[in-house]
Coordinates of C-alpha atoms and ligand atoms in Angstrom, one line a residue:
X13 CA 47.3 11.8 8.4
X14 CA 46.9 8.1 8.5
X15 CA 47.1 6.7 5.0
X16 CA 43.9 4.7 5.4
X17 CA 42.2 7.9 6.5
X18 CA 43.5 9.6 3.4
X19 CA 42.1 6.9 1.1
X20 CA 38.8 7.0 2.9
X21 CA 38.6 10.8 2.5
X22 CA 39.6 10.6 -1.2
X23 CA 36.7 8.1 -1.9
X24 CA 34.1 9.8 0.3
X25 CA 35.2 13.5 0.5
X26 CA 31.7 14.7 1.7
X27 CA 31.0 11.9 4.2
X28 CA 31.4 13.5 7.6
X29 CA 29.2 11.3 9.8
X30 CA 30.4 8.3 11.8
X31 CA 29.0 4.9 12.8
X32 CA 28.2 6.5 16.2
X33 CA 25.9 9.0 14.4
X34 CA 24.1 6.1 12.8
X35 CA 23.8 4.2 16.1
X36 CA 22.1 7.3 17.5
X37 CA 19.9 7.9 14.6
X38 CA 18.7 4.2 14.7
X39 CA 18.6 3.3 18.3
X40 CA 17.6 -0.2 19.5
X41 CA 13.8 -0.6 19.3
X42 CA 11.9 -0.3 22.4
X43 CA 10.0 -3.6 22.4
X44 CA 8.9 -6.1 25.0
X45 CA 11.3 -9.0 25.8
X46 CA 11.2 -11.7 23.2
X47 CA 9.6 -9.5 20.5
X48 CA 10.9 -10.3 17.1
X49 CA 11.8 -7.8 14.4
X50 CA 11.4 -9.5 11.1
X51 CA 11.4 -8.3 7.5
X52 CA 10.5 -9.1 4.0
X53 CA 13.0 -7.8 1.5
X54 CA 11.9 -8.2 -2.1
X55 CA 13.9 -7.1 -5.1
X56 CA 11.7 -5.3 -7.6
X57 CA 12.2 -7.9 -10.3
X58 CA 8.7 -9.0 -11.0
X59 CA 5.4 -10.3 -9.5
X60 CA 5.0 -11.6 -6.0
X61 CA 6.2 -15.1 -6.1
X62 CA 4.7 -17.9 -4.1
X63 CA 8.0 -18.4 -2.2
X64 CA 8.0 -14.7 -1.3
X65 CA 4.4 -14.8 -0.1
X66 CA 5.3 -17.8 2.0
X67 CA 8.4 -16.1 3.4
X68 CA 6.6 -12.9 4.2
X69 CA 3.6 -14.8 5.8
X70 CA 6.0 -16.6 8.1
X71 CA 8.1 -13.5 8.9
X72 CA 4.9 -11.4 9.6
X73 CA 3.5 -14.1 11.9
X74 CA 6.7 -14.4 13.9
X75 CA 6.7 -10.7 14.5
X76 CA 3.0 -10.4 15.2
X77 CA 2.8 -13.4 17.6
X78 CA 5.6 -11.9 19.7
X79 CA 4.3 -8.3 19.6
X80 CA 7.3 -7.4 17.5
X81 CA 7.6 -5.5 14.2
X82 CA 7.4 -6.7 10.6
X83 CA 8.8 -4.3 8.0
X84 CA 9.3 -4.4 4.3
X85 CA 12.4 -3.1 2.6
X86 CA 12.9 -2.8 -1.2
X87 CA 16.2 -4.2 -2.3
X88 CA 16.7 -2.3 -5.6
X89 CA 20.4 -2.1 -5.9
X90 CA 20.6 -4.5 -8.9
X91 CA 19.5 -1.8 -11.3
X92 CA 19.9 -4.2 -14.3
X93 CA 17.3 -6.6 -13.1
X94 CA 14.8 -4.0 -11.9
X95 CA 11.3 -3.9 -13.5
X96 CA 9.7 -0.6 -12.8
X97 CA 6.6 -0.6 -10.6
X98 CA 6.9 -4.1 -9.3
X99 CA 7.9 -3.1 -5.8
X100 CA 4.6 -1.3 -5.2
X101 CA 2.8 -4.2 -6.9
X102 CA 4.3 -6.6 -4.4
X103 CA 3.2 -4.5 -1.5
X104 CA -0.4 -4.3 -2.9
X105 CA -0.4 -8.1 -3.4
X106 CA 0.7 -8.7 0.2
X107 CA -2.1 -6.4 1.3
X108 CA -4.6 -8.6 -0.6
X109 CA -3.5 -11.4 1.8
X110 CA -3.9 -9.2 4.8
X111 CA -0.1 -9.0 5.3
X112 CA 0.5 -5.4 6.2
X113 CA 4.0 -4.4 7.2
X114 CA 4.3 -2.0 10.1
X115 CA 7.0 -0.1 8.2
X116 CA 7.5 -0.2 4.5
X117 CA 9.0 1.5 1.5
X118 CA 5.8 3.4 0.7
X119 CA 4.6 4.6 4.1
X120 CA 8.0 4.8 5.7
X121 CA 8.8 4.4 9.4
X122 CA 11.4 5.4 12.0
X123 CA 14.2 3.2 10.6
X124 CA 13.9 4.3 7.0
X125 CA 14.5 4.9 4.2
X126 CA 13.3 1.4 3.3
X127 CA 14.5 1.6 -0.3
X128 CA 18.1 0.6 -0.6
X129 CA 18.9 3.0 -3.4
X130 CA 17.9 5.8 -1.1
X131 CA 20.2 4.5 1.6
X132 CA 23.5 5.2 -0.2
X133 CA 24.5 7.9 2.3
X134 CA 24.2 5.3 5.1
X135 CA 26.2 2.7 3.2
X136 CA 28.8 5.3 2.5
X137 CA 29.3 6.2 6.2
X138 CA 29.8 2.5 7.0
X139 CA 32.2 1.8 4.1
X140 CA 34.2 4.9 5.0
X141 CA 34.6 3.7 8.5
X142 CA 35.6 0.2 7.2
X143 CA 38.3 1.7 5.0
X144 CA 39.6 3.8 7.9
X145 CA 40.0 0.8 10.1
X146 CA 41.3 -1.5 7.4
X147 CA 38.2 -3.8 7.1
X148 CA 37.7 -2.7 3.5
X149 CA 39.8 -1.4 0.5
X150 CA 39.4 -0.3 -3.1
X151 CA 40.1 -2.9 -5.8
X152 CA 41.0 -1.8 -9.3
X153 CA 41.1 -5.2 -10.9
X154 CA 39.5 -5.3 -14.3
X155 CA 37.3 -8.1 -15.6
X156 CA 40.1 -9.3 -17.8
X157 CA 42.5 -9.5 -14.8
X158 CA 40.0 -11.3 -12.7
X159 CA 39.4 -13.8 -15.6
X160 CA 43.0 -14.4 -16.0
X161 CA 43.4 -15.0 -12.2
X162 CA 40.5 -17.5 -12.3
X163 CA 42.3 -19.4 -15.0
X164 CA 45.5 -19.4 -13.1
X165 CA 43.7 -20.7 -10.0
X166 CA 42.0 -23.5 -12.0
X167 CA 45.4 -24.5 -13.4
X168 CA 46.9 -24.6 -9.9
X169 CA 43.8 -26.4 -8.6
X170 CA 43.3 -23.8 -5.7
X171 CA 40.1 -22.3 -4.6
X172 CA 38.8 -19.7 -7.0
X173 CA 38.1 -16.1 -6.0
X174 CA 39.6 -13.1 -4.5
X175 CA 41.3 -14.3 -1.3
X176 CA 44.7 -14.4 0.4
X177 CA 47.6 -13.9 -1.9
X178 CA 45.3 -13.6 -4.9
X179 CA 43.7 -10.5 -3.4
X180 CA 46.3 -8.3 -5.1
X181 CA 44.7 -5.0 -4.3
X182 CA 44.9 -5.8 -0.6
X183 CA 48.5 -4.9 -0.8
X184 CA 48.6 -1.9 -3.0
X185 CA 50.6 0.9 -1.5
X186 CA 48.5 3.8 -0.2
X187 CA 50.3 6.2 -2.7
X188 CA 49.4 3.9 -5.5
X189 CA 45.7 3.7 -4.4
X190 CA 45.5 7.5 -4.1
X191 CA 47.1 8.0 -7.4
X192 CA 44.7 5.6 -9.2
X193 CA 41.7 7.2 -7.5
X194 CA 42.9 10.7 -8.6
X195 CA 43.5 9.2 -12.1
X196 CA 39.8 8.3 -12.2
X197 CA 40.5 4.5 -12.5
X198 CA 37.3 2.6 -11.9
X199 CA 37.2 0.5 -8.7
X200 CA 35.0 -1.5 -6.4
X201 CA 35.3 -1.7 -2.6
X202 CA 36.1 -5.1 -1.1
X203 CA 35.7 -6.4 2.4
X204 CA 39.1 -7.6 3.8
X205 CA 38.1 -11.1 5.0
X206 CA 40.0 -12.3 8.1
X207 CA 39.0 -15.9 7.3
X208 CA 40.8 -19.0 6.1
X209 CA 39.2 -21.7 3.9
X210 CA 40.7 -24.5 6.0
X211 CA 38.8 -23.3 9.1
X212 CA 35.4 -24.6 10.0
X213 CA 32.8 -22.5 11.9
X214 CA 29.7 -23.5 13.7
X215 CA 26.5 -22.2 12.2
X216 CA 23.1 -22.1 13.9
X217 CA 20.0 -21.8 11.9
X218 CA 16.7 -21.8 13.7
X219 CA 15.1 -24.2 11.4
X220 CA 18.1 -26.5 10.5
X221 CA 19.9 -26.5 13.9
X222 CA 23.7 -26.3 14.3
X223 CA 26.2 -27.5 11.9
X224 CA 29.7 -26.8 10.5
X225 CA 30.4 -24.7 7.5
X226 CA 33.7 -23.5 5.9
X227 CA 34.8 -20.1 7.1
X228 CA 34.6 -17.4 4.5
X229 CA 38.0 -16.3 3.1
X230 CA 36.7 -14.3 0.1
X231 CA 37.2 -10.5 -0.1
X232 CA 33.7 -10.0 -1.4
X233 CA 32.7 -6.8 -3.2
X234 CA 30.7 -4.6 -0.8
X235 CA 30.3 -1.6 -3.1
X236 CA 30.0 -1.9 -6.9
X237 CA 31.6 0.5 -9.3
X238 CA 28.3 2.3 -9.6
X239 CA 28.6 3.2 -5.9
X240 CA 25.7 0.9 -4.9
X241 CA 26.2 -1.8 -2.3
X242 CA 26.0 -5.6 -3.0
X243 CA 23.3 -7.7 -1.3
X244 CA 25.7 -9.1 1.3
X245 CA 26.8 -5.7 2.5
X246 CA 23.4 -4.0 2.3
X247 CA 21.9 -6.8 4.3
X248 CA 24.5 -6.3 7.0
X249 CA 23.9 -2.5 7.3
X250 CA 20.2 -2.6 6.9
X251 CA 19.4 -5.4 9.2
X252 CA 21.8 -3.9 11.8
X253 CA 20.4 -0.4 11.7
X254 CA 16.8 -1.5 11.2
X255 CA 17.3 -3.6 14.3
X256 CA 16.2 -6.8 12.7
X257 CA 16.3 -9.6 15.3
X258 CA 15.5 -12.5 13.0
X259 CA 16.5 -12.8 9.4
X260 CA 13.9 -15.1 7.8
X261 CA 14.7 -15.6 4.2
X262 CA 14.8 -18.2 1.4
X263 CA 17.2 -21.1 1.8
X264 CA 19.1 -20.1 -1.3
X265 CA 20.9 -17.6 1.0
X266 CA 22.1 -20.4 3.3
X267 CA 25.5 -20.8 1.6
X268 CA 26.2 -17.0 2.1
X269 CA 25.7 -17.3 5.8
X270 CA 29.5 -17.5 6.6
X271 CA 30.1 -14.2 4.8
X272 CA 27.2 -12.5 6.7
X273 CA 28.3 -13.8 10.1
X274 CA 31.8 -12.7 9.4
X275 CA 30.7 -9.2 8.4
X276 CA 28.7 -8.8 11.6
X277 CA 31.6 -10.0 13.7
X278 CA 34.2 -7.8 12.0
X279 CA 31.9 -4.8 12.6
X280 CA 31.5 -5.8 16.2
X281 CA 27.7 -5.8 15.7
X282 CA 25.3 -8.3 17.3
X283 CA 24.5 -11.1 14.9
X284 CA 20.7 -11.5 14.2
X285 CA 19.3 -14.9 14.4
X286 CA 18.8 -16.7 11.0
X287 CA 16.1 -18.9 9.8
X288 CA 16.4 -20.2 6.2
X289 CA 12.9 -21.0 4.9
X290 CA 12.3 -24.0 2.7
X291 CA 12.0 -23.5 -1.0
X292 CA 8.6 -24.3 -2.6
X293 CA 8.9 -27.3 -5.0
X294 CA 6.6 -28.9 -7.5
X295 CA 6.3 -32.3 -9.1
X296 CA 7.2 -32.2 -12.8
X297 CA 6.4 -35.7 -14.1
X298 CA 8.3 -37.9 -11.7
X299 CA 10.8 -35.3 -10.7
X300 CA 10.7 -32.8 -7.9
X301 CA 11.9 -29.3 -8.8
X302 CA 11.9 -25.7 -7.6
X303 CA 8.7 -23.8 -8.5
X304 CA 10.0 -21.6 -11.3
X305 CA 9.1 -18.0 -12.0
X306 CA 9.7 -18.6 -15.7
X307 CA 8.0 -22.0 -16.3
X308 CA 5.1 -22.2 -13.8
X309 CA 2.2 -19.8 -14.1
X310 CA 1.2 -20.8 -10.5
X311 CA 4.5 -19.4 -9.2
X312 CA 2.8 -16.0 -9.5
X313 CA 0.5 -15.3 -6.6
X314 CA -1.6 -13.2 -8.9
X315 CA -2.6 -16.4 -10.8
X316 CA -4.5 -17.5 -7.7
X317 CA -6.1 -14.1 -7.1
X318 CA -7.3 -13.9 -10.7
X319 CA -8.8 -17.4 -10.5
X320 CA -10.5 -16.2 -7.3
X321 CA -9.1 -18.6 -4.7
X322 CA -10.1 -17.2 -1.3
X323 CA -7.1 -15.7 0.4
X324 CA -7.9 -17.4 3.6
X325 CA -7.8 -20.8 1.8
X326 CA -4.5 -19.9 0.3
X327 CA -3.0 -18.7 3.6
X328 CA -4.3 -21.7 5.3
X329 CA -2.6 -23.9 2.7
X330 CA 0.7 -22.0 3.2
X331 CA 0.4 -22.6 7.0
X332 CA 0.2 -26.3 6.3
X333 CA 3.5 -26.0 4.5
X334 CA 5.0 -23.8 7.2
X335 CA 4.4 -26.0 10.2
X336 CA 4.0 -29.8 10.3
X337 CA 1.7 -29.6 13.3
X338 CA -0.7 -27.1 11.7
X339 CA -3.1 -29.7 10.2
X340 CA -3.4 -31.5 13.6
X341 CA -4.3 -28.1 15.2
X342 CA -6.9 -27.4 12.5
X343 CA -8.6 -30.7 13.1
X344 CA -8.9 -29.8 16.8
X345 CA -10.0 -26.2 15.9
X346 CA -12.0 -26.3 12.7
X347 CA -13.4 -22.8 12.8
X348 CA -10.7 -21.0 14.8
X349 CA -8.9 -18.0 13.2
X350 CA -5.9 -19.4 11.5
X351 CA -3.7 -16.9 13.3
X352 CA -4.5 -18.3 16.7
X353 CA -2.0 -21.0 15.7
X354 CA 1.5 -20.1 16.8
X355 CA 4.2 -20.8 14.2
X356 CA 7.4 -22.2 15.5
X357 CA 10.8 -22.6 13.8
X358 CA 11.3 -26.1 15.0
X359 CA 8.1 -27.4 13.3
X360 CA 9.1 -26.0 9.9
X361 CA 9.6 -28.5 7.1
X362 CA 13.3 -29.1 6.3
X363 CA 13.1 -30.3 2.8
X364 CA 11.6 -28.1 0.1
X365 CA 7.9 -27.9 0.6
X366 CA 5.9 -29.5 -2.2
X367 CA 3.3 -27.3 -3.7
X368 CA 0.0 -29.3 -4.0
X369 CA -2.7 -27.6 -6.1
X370 CA -5.3 -30.2 -5.2
X371 CA -4.7 -29.5 -1.5
X372 CA -5.1 -25.7 -2.1
X373 CA -8.4 -26.6 -3.8
X374 CA -9.7 -28.8 -1.1
X375 CA -8.8 -26.4 1.7
X376 CA -10.3 -23.5 -0.3
X377 CA -13.5 -25.5 -0.7
X378 CA -13.7 -26.1 3.1
X379 CA -13.1 -22.4 3.7
X380 CA -15.7 -21.2 1.2
X381 CA -18.2 -23.7 2.5
X382 CA -18.0 -22.0 5.9
X383 CA -19.1 -18.6 4.6
X384 CA -22.7 -17.4 4.8
X385 CA -24.7 -16.8 1.6
X386 CA -24.3 -13.0 2.1
X387 CA -20.5 -13.3 2.7
X388 CA -19.8 -15.5 -0.3
X389 CA -22.1 -13.3 -2.5
X390 CA -20.3 -10.1 -1.4
X391 CA -16.9 -11.6 -2.0
X392 CA -17.8 -13.2 -5.3
X393 CA -19.0 -9.7 -6.4
X394 CA -15.8 -8.1 -5.4
X395 CA -13.8 -10.7 -7.3
X396 CA -16.1 -10.6 -10.4
X397 CA -15.8 -6.8 -10.6
X398 CA -12.1 -7.1 -10.9
X399 CA -11.9 -10.2 -13.1
X400 CA -15.3 -11.1 -14.7
X401 CA -17.4 -8.0 -15.4
X402 CA -20.2 -9.9 -17.1
X403 CA -20.7 -12.0 -14.0
X404 CA -20.5 -8.9 -11.8
X405 CA -23.2 -7.1 -13.8
X406 CA -25.6 -10.1 -13.4
X407 CA -25.0 -10.2 -9.6
X408 CA -25.5 -6.4 -9.3
X409 CA -28.7 -6.5 -11.4
X410 CA -30.4 -8.7 -8.7
X411 CA -28.2 -9.2 -5.6
X412 CA -31.0 -11.0 -3.7
X413 CA -31.4 -13.5 -6.4
X414 CA -27.7 -14.3 -6.5
X415 CA -27.6 -14.6 -2.8
X416 CA -30.5 -17.1 -3.0
X417 CA -28.5 -19.2 -5.5
X418 CA -25.5 -19.1 -3.1
X419 CA -27.7 -20.1 -0.2
X420 CA -28.4 -23.6 -1.7
X421 CA -27.2 -26.1 0.9
X422 CA -25.2 -23.5 2.8
X423 CA -25.0 -23.5 6.5
X424 CA -25.8 -26.4 8.8
X425 CA -23.6 -29.3 9.8
X426 CA -22.5 -30.4 6.4
X427 CA -22.4 -27.5 4.0
X428 CA -21.9 -28.4 0.3
X429 CA -18.4 -27.9 -1.1
X430 CA -19.1 -26.9 -4.6
X431 CA -16.7 -24.1 -5.0
X432 CA -12.9 -24.0 -4.6
X433 CA -12.6 -20.5 -6.1
X434 CA -14.9 -17.6 -7.1
X435 CA -14.4 -18.4 -10.8
X436 CA -16.1 -21.8 -10.2
X437 CA -19.4 -20.2 -9.2
X438 CA -20.6 -18.8 -12.5
X439 CA -20.3 -21.9 -14.6
X440 CA -22.2 -23.8 -12.0
X441 CA -25.1 -21.4 -11.6
X442 CA -25.3 -19.4 -14.9
X443 CA -28.3 -21.5 -16.1
X444 CA -30.4 -20.0 -13.3
X445 CA -30.4 -16.7 -15.3
X446 CA -33.0 -17.0 -18.1
X447 CA -30.7 -15.5 -20.7
X448 CA -28.0 -18.0 -20.1
X449 CA -30.5 -20.9 -19.9
X450 CA -31.8 -19.9 -23.3
X451 CA -28.3 -19.9 -24.7
X452 CA -27.8 -23.5 -23.4
X453 CA -31.0 -24.6 -25.1
X454 CA -29.6 -23.6 -28.5
X455 CA -27.1 -26.5 -28.1
X456 CA -27.9 -30.2 -28.3
X457 CA -29.1 -31.4 -24.9
X458 CA -27.3 -34.3 -23.0
X459 CA -30.3 -36.7 -23.1
X460 CA -30.0 -40.4 -22.1
X461 CA -29.9 -41.8 -25.6
X462 CA -31.7 -45.0 -24.7
X463 CA -34.9 -43.0 -24.0
X464 CA -37.2 -42.2 -26.8
X465 CA -38.5 -38.7 -27.5
X466 CA -42.0 -39.8 -26.5
X467 CA -40.8 -41.0 -23.1
X468 CA -38.9 -37.7 -22.6
X469 CA -42.0 -35.6 -23.6
X470 CA -44.3 -37.8 -21.5
X471 CA -42.0 -37.3 -18.4
X472 CA -41.9 -33.6 -18.9
X473 CA -45.6 -33.3 -19.6
X474 CA -46.4 -35.2 -16.4
X475 CA -44.4 -32.7 -14.3
X476 CA -45.3 -29.5 -16.0
X477 CA -48.8 -29.1 -14.8
X478 CA -47.9 -29.1 -11.2
X479 CA -44.2 -29.0 -10.1
X480 CA -45.5 -29.2 -6.4
X481 CA -42.8 -26.7 -5.2
X482 CA -44.8 -25.7 -2.1
X483 CA -43.9 -29.1 -0.5
X484 CA -41.0 -29.8 1.7
X485 CA -38.0 -31.5 0.1
X486 CA -38.9 -35.0 1.3
X487 CA -42.6 -34.6 0.4
X488 CA -41.6 -33.3 -3.0
X489 CA -39.4 -36.3 -3.6
X490 CA -42.1 -38.7 -2.6
X491 CA -44.4 -37.1 -5.1
X492 CA -41.7 -37.2 -7.7
X493 CA -41.3 -40.9 -7.1
X494 CA -45.0 -41.5 -7.5
X495 CA -45.0 -39.5 -10.8
X496 CA -42.0 -41.6 -12.0
X497 CA -43.9 -44.8 -11.3
X498 CA -46.9 -43.5 -13.2
X499 CA -44.6 -42.9 -16.2
X500 CA -43.0 -46.4 -16.2
X501 CA -39.9 -45.5 -14.1
X502 CA -39.0 -47.5 -11.0
X503 CA -39.2 -45.3 -7.8
X504 CA -36.5 -47.5 -6.4
X505 CA -33.0 -47.9 -7.9
X506 CA -32.7 -51.3 -6.2
X507 CA -36.0 -52.6 -7.7
X508 CA -34.9 -51.3 -11.1
X509 CA -31.6 -53.2 -10.9
X510 CA -33.5 -56.4 -10.1
X511 CA -35.7 -56.1 -13.1
X512 CA -34.4 -53.6 -15.7
X513 CA -36.6 -54.8 -18.5
X514 CA -39.8 -53.8 -16.6
X515 CA -38.9 -50.1 -16.6
X516 CA -37.7 -47.2 -18.7
X517 CA -35.3 -46.4 -16.0
X518 CA -35.3 -45.5 -12.3
X519 CA -36.2 -42.4 -10.3
X520 CA -32.7 -40.9 -10.9
X521 CA -33.3 -41.2 -14.7
X522 CA -36.7 -39.7 -14.4
X523 CA -35.4 -36.7 -12.4
X524 CA -32.5 -36.2 -14.8
X525 CA -35.0 -35.6 -17.7
X526 CA -36.6 -32.7 -15.7
X527 CA -33.2 -31.4 -14.6
X528 CA -31.9 -31.3 -18.2
X529 CA -35.1 -29.5 -19.3
X530 CA -34.8 -26.9 -16.5
X531 CA -31.0 -26.4 -16.6
X532 CA -29.7 -27.7 -19.9
X533 CA -27.3 -30.0 -18.1
X534 CA -27.0 -33.2 -16.1
X535 CA -25.6 -31.7 -12.9
X536 CA -26.8 -28.8 -10.8
X537 CA -26.7 -27.8 -7.2
X538 CA -29.5 -29.4 -5.1
X539 CA -32.3 -29.7 -7.7
X540 CA -35.2 -29.1 -5.3
X541 CA -33.8 -25.7 -4.2
X542 CA -32.9 -24.9 -7.8
X543 CA -36.6 -25.4 -8.7
X544 CA -37.9 -23.5 -5.8
X545 CA -35.6 -20.5 -6.4
X546 CA -36.6 -20.4 -10.1
X547 CA -40.3 -20.5 -9.1
X548 CA -43.3 -22.3 -10.7
X549 CA -43.7 -19.9 -13.6
X550 CA -40.1 -20.1 -14.8
X551 CA -39.9 -23.9 -14.3
X552 CA -43.0 -24.3 -16.4
X553 CA -41.7 -22.0 -19.1
X554 CA -38.5 -24.0 -19.3
X555 CA -40.2 -27.3 -19.4
X556 CA -42.7 -26.2 -22.1
X557 CA -39.8 -24.7 -24.1
X558 CA -38.1 -28.1 -23.9
X559 CA -41.2 -30.0 -24.9
X560 CA -41.6 -27.7 -27.9
X561 CA -37.9 -28.3 -28.9
X562 CA -38.4 -32.0 -28.6
X563 CA -41.5 -31.9 -30.7
X564 CA -39.4 -30.0 -33.3
Ligands
LIG620 N1 16.4 -9.2 -1.9 C1 16.6 -10.6 -1.6 C2 15.8 -11.5 -2.5 O1 14.9 -11.0 -3.1 C3 16.2 -10.8 -0.1 C4 16.9 -11.8 0.7 C5 16.7 -11.5 2.2 O2 15.5 -11.6 2.6 O3 17.6 -11.1 2.8 O4 16.1 -12.6 -2.6

């Protein structure tokens, strides 16, 4: 028997299937021409990171807009870094954003399993065939031997690593290899690289274009001593047999591309296309740095879900990072579904994309302003149930009332943009609920200190008898101005500025007194609507309560 065959059998005695069997089991996908097969391949090492959401959003869109397939594979071969349960959590979080893979590691699919640790039999078949044809070999070098070799390479000023003449296990005699395997010596399996570090190869990345890189000459480890594959090798096997057409992944994988292309070539498999997506950066003082899982709470997508940012605002923001022409498109199509926009590789940002929280807020405000009162009420309730039960209970106690609060200046040409996220709502409208209003009244009120108690009481007393809430907004305001004039306030700000000494203040100051009495604060949503929704009886109760407080 051929010595390589003997070694392959000694390592994988029970593997009987061949590459052909795998090709039959995972045939090319039957898809329309131009359809992309893309994937998101998280490692179960923690929460869904902003960069991963961005990568999966892009990958998903590329597949969907070409009638292709988007799948999700769990890359769990680094058992030391694994945090139990995080794989499922990541899928759930993606679902929150409406990103639903066609095939995934929970629901399965025809090209599964989609969990790498369950794919060992597949990797074993491939590695066995690579050993048989000389593309891979077992390496018995210990950590100490590898350290010692690295020091030697440093002293000689040659490239570090396992390559060429330093790849000592390349040349072990078959008898020695068999003997050491029988002896139970630990080993890894390495790829036999045909490359040379003085060669340059042309690389094409769909985002970055074509450029030169150094050819790989490293005999990288493809199977670790625990029998599991390394990322480089698992990616080769999985993306080949899952029939991925486009590998869209973070740019941190760019330097590994020469290894991956070489692996595909040695196997005689068609290379997928590669697109290395920009990393998400943030400003830290004056410096720009990568958004860090460890240092930045906003790196976790859950941070935004908890705060109640609307997913469509967040996705929209990520689309602005994804394609430089997205914002122009949005201006032309202000209410169109975000996914009518077609993502393209050549419009992707090349440098790391800068995360801009203010922009997330402003886009979210725009998106929330477009919802009807019913829509925003329903969504605020769903959010509150998960994150702010006290608020949820209030909404549920009287959904109509809450919806009325939410209807203030909603709809029409220029809807108000009060809320960037669902957690902004309650602090803005809580005073509308009598029990919260009463709590505010226990604290000192933010009166204009230049006005005497008598003026405050006079103002409130002038309004309390008839708050004229059956009038239209403009009629109401005219009446308010007349009332202001009768109490020594100027109905016109301009007039007041000309002759400040003649007045206690202007119409704005006058209205502010009533606003503070009714809400406990200086700012509220449109005051006319606030008063109308509260109703005459409650408005009177509040003003009378305030007068009593002022009278001590
Ligand atoms: N599991 C790798 C990671 O989490 C995925 C890289 C890829 O998409 O190929 O970084």
